[in-house]
N, CA, C and O atoms as a MOPAC input file, in Angstrom:
PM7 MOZYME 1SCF
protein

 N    -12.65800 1   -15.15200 1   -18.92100 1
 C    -11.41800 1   -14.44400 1   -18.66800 1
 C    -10.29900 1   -15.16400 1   -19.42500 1
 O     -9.73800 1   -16.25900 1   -19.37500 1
 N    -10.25000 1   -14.29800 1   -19.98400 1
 C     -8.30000 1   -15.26100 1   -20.60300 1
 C     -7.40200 1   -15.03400 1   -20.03700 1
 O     -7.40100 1   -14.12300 1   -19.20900 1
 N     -6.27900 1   -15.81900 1   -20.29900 1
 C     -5.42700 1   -16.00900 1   -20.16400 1
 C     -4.22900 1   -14.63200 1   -19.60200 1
 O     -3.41100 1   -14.85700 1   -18.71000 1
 N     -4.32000 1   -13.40200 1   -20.22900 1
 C     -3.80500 1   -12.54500 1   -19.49600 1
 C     -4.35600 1   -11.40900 1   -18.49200 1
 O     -3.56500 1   -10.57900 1   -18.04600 1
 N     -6.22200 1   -11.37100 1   -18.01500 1
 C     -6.58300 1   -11.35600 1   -17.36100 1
 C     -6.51900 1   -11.68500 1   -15.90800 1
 O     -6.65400 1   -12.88400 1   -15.66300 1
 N     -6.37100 1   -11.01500 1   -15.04900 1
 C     -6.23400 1   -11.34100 1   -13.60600 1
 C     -7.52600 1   -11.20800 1   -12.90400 1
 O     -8.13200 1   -10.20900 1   -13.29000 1
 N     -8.06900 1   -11.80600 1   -12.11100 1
 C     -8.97100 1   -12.19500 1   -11.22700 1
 C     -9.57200 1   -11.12900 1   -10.51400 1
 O     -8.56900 1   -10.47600 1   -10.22300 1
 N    -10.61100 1   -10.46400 1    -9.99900 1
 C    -10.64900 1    -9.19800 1    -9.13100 1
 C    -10.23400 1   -10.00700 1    -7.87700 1
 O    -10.41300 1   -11.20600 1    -7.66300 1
 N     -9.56100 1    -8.95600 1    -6.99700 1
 C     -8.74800 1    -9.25500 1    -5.55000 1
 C     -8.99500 1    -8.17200 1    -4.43600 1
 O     -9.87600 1    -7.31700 1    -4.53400 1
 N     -8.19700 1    -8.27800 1    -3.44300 1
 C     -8.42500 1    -6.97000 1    -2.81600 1
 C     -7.43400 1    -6.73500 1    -2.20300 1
 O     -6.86600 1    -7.73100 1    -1.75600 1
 N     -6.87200 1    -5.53500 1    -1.94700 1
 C     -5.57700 1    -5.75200 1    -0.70600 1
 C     -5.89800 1    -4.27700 1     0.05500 1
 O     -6.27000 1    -3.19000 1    -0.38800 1
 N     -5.46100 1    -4.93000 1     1.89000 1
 C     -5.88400 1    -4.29800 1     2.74900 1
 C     -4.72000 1    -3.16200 1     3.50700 1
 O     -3.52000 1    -3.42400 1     3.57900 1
 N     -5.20700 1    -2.15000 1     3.92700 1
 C     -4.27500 1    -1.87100 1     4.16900 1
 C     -4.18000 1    -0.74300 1     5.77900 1
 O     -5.33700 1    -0.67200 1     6.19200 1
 N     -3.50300 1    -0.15500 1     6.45000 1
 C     -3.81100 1    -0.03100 1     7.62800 1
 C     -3.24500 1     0.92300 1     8.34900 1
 O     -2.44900 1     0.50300 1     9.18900 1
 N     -3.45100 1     2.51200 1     8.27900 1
 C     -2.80800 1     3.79800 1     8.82600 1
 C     -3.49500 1     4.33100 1     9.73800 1
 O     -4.68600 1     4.56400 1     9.53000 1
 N     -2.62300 1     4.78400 1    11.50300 1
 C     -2.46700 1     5.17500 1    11.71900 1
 C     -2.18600 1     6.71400 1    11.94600 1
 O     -1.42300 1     7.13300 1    11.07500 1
 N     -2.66300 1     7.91100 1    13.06700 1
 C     -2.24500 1     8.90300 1    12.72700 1
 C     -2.04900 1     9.65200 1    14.66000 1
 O     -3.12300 1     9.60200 1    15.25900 1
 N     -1.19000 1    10.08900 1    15.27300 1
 C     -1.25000 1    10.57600 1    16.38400 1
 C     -1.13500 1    11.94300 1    16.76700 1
 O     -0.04000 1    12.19900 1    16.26600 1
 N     -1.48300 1    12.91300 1    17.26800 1
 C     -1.34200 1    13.86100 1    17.25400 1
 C     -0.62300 1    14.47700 1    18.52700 1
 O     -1.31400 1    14.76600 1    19.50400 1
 N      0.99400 1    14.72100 1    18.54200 1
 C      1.44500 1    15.11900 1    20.09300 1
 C      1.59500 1    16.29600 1    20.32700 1
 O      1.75600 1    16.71900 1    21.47200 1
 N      1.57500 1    16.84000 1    19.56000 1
 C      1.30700 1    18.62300 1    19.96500 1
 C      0.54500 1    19.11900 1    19.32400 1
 O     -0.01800 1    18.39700 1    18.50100 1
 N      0.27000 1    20.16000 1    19.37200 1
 C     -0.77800 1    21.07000 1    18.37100 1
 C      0.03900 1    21.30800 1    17.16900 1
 O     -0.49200 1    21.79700 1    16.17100 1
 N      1.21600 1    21.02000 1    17.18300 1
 C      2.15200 1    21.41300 1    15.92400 1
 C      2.61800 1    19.93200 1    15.41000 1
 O      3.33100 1    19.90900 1    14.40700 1
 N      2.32800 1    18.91900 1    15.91500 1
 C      3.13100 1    17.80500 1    15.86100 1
 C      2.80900 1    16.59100 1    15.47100 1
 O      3.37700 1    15.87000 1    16.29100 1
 N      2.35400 1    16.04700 1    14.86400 1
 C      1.52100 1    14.77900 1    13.97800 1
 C      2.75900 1    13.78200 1    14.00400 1
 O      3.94500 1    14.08400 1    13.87500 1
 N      2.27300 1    12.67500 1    14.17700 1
 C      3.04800 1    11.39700 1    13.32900 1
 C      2.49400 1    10.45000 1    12.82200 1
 O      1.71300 1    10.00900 1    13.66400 1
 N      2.43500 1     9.75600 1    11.73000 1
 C      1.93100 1     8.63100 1    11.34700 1
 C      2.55700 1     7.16500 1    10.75600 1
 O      3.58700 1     7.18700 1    10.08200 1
 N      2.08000 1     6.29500 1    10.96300 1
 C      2.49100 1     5.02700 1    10.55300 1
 C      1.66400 1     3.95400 1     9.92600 1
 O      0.52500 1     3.74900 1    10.34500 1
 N      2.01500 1     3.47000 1     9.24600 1
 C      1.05300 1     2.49300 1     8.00400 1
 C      1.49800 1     1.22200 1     7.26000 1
 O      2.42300 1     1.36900 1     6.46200 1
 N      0.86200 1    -0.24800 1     7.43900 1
 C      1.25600 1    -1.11200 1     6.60800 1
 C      0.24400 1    -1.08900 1     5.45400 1
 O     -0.96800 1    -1.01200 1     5.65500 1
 N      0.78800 1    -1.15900 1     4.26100 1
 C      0.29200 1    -1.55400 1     3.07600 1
 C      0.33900 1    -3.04600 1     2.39400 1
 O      1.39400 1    -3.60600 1     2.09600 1
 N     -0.69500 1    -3.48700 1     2.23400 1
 C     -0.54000 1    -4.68500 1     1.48100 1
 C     -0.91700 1    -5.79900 1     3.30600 1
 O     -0.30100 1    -6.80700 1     3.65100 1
 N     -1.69000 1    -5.33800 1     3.81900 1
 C     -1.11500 1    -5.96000 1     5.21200 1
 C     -1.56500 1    -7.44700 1     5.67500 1
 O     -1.29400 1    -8.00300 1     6.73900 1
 N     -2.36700 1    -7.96300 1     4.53000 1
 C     -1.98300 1    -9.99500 1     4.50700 1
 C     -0.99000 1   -10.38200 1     3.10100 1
 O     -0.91600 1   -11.48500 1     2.55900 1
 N     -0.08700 1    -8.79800 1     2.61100 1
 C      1.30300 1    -9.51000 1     2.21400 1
 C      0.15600 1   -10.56300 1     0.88200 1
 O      0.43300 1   -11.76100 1     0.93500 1
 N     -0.90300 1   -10.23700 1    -0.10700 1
 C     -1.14800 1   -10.49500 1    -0.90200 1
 C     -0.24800 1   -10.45400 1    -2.26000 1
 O     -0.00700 1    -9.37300 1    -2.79800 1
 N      0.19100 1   -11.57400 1    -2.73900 1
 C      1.05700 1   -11.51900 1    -4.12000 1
 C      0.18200 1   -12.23900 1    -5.04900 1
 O     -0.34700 1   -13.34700 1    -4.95100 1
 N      0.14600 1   -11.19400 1    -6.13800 1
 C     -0.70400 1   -11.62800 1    -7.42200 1
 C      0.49200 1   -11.16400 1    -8.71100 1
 O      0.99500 1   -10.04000 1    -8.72400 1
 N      0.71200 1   -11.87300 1    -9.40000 1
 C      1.97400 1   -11.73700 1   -10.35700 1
 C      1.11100 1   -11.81800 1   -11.97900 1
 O      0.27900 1   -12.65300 1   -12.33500 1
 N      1.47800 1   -11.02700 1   -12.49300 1
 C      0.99100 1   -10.81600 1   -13.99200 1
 C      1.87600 1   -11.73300 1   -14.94300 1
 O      2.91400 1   -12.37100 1   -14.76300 1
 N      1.08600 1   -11.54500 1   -15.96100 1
 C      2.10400 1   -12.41400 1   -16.90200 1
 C      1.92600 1   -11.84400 1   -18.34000 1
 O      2.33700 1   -12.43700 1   -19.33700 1
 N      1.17700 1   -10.45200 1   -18.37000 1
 C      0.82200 1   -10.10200 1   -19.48600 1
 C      2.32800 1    -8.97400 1   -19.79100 1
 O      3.29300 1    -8.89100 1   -19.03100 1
 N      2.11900 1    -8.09900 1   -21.28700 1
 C      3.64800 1    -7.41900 1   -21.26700 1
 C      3.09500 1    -6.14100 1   -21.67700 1
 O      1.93300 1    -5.98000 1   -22.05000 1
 N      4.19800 1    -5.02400 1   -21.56900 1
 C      3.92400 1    -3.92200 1   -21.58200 1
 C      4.01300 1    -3.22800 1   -20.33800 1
 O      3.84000 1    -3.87500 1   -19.30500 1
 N      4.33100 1    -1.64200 1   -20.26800 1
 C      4.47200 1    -0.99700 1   -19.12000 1
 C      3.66800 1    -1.02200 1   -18.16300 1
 O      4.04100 1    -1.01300 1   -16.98900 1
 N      2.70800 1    -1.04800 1   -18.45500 1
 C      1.61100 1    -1.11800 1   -17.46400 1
 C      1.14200 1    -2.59900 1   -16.22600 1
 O      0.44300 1    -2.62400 1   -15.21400 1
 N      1.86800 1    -3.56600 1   -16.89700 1
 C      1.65800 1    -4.33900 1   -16.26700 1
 C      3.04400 1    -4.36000 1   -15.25600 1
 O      4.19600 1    -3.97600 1   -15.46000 1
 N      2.35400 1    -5.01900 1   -14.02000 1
 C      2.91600 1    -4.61300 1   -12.69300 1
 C      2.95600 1    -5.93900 1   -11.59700 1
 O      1.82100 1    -6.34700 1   -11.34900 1
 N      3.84100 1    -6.53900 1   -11.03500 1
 C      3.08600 1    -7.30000 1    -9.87400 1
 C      2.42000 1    -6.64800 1    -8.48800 1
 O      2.08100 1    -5.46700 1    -8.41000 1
 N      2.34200 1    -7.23100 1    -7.84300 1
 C      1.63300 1    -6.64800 1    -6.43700 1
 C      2.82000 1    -6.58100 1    -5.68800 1
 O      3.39400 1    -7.62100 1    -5.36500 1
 N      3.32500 1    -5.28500 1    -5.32200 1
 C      4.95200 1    -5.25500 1    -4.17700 1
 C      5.04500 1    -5.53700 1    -3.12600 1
 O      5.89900 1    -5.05000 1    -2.38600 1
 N      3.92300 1    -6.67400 1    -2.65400 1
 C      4.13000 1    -7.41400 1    -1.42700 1
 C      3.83800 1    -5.76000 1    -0.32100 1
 O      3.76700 1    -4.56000 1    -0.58300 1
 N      3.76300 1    -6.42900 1     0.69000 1
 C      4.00900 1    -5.85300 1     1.93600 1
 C      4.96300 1    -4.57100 1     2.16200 1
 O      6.15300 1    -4.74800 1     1.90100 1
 N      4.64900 1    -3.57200 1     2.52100 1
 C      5.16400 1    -2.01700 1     2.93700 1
 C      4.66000 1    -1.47000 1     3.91500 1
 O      3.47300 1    -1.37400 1     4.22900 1
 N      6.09500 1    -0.88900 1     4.69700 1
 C      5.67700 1    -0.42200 1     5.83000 1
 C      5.65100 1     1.68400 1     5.71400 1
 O      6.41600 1     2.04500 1     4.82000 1
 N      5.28700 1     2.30500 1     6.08500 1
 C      5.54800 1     3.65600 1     6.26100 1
 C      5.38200 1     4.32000 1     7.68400 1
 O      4.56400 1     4.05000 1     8.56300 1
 N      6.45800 1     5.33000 1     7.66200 1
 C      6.42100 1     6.39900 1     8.90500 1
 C      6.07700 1     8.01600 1     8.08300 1
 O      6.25500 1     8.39600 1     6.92600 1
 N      5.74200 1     8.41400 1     8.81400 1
 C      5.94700 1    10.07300 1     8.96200 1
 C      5.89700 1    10.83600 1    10.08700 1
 O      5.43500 1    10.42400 1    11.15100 1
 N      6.42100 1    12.11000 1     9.88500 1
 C      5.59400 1    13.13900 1    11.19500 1
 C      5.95000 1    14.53500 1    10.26900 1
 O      6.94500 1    14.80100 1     9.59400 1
 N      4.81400 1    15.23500 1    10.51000 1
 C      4.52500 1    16.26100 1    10.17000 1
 C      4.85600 1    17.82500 1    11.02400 1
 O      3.93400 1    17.96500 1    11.82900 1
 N      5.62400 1    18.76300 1    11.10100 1
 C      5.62100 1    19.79600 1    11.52000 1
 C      4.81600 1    20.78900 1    11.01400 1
 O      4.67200 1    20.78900 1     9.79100 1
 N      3.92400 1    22.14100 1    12.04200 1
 C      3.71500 1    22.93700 1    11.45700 1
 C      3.90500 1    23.96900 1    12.38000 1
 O      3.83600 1    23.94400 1    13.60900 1
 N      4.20800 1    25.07100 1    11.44200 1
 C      4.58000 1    26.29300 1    11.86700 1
 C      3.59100 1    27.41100 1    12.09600 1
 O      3.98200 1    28.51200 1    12.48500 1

């Protein structure tokens, strides 16, 4: 592996989904959820770091 090669890794991640009415969903989700940081050092658009830790909500209506 050289030098601008990164290592294989893994990152975990962890959603939620509840259902309170027949019309009514909500969900919630951490991404990244042991907060894994792997930082690149190569250039070009494509290269990216790892954005740490994210949380998400939703809820869904249906008609």
């Amino acid at each position: 592996m050289d030098e601008t090669e990164v290592g294989a890794y893994s990152v975990f991640g962890l959603t939620a989904n509840y259902q309170i009415t027949k019309n009514l969903r909500v969900n919630a989700g951490i991404s990244n959820l042991l907060n894994k940081k792997i930082y690149r050092s190569n250039e070009g658009a494509s290269t990216y770091n790892e954005p740490g830790r994210a949380y998400s909500m939703g809820m869904t209506a249906s008609f």
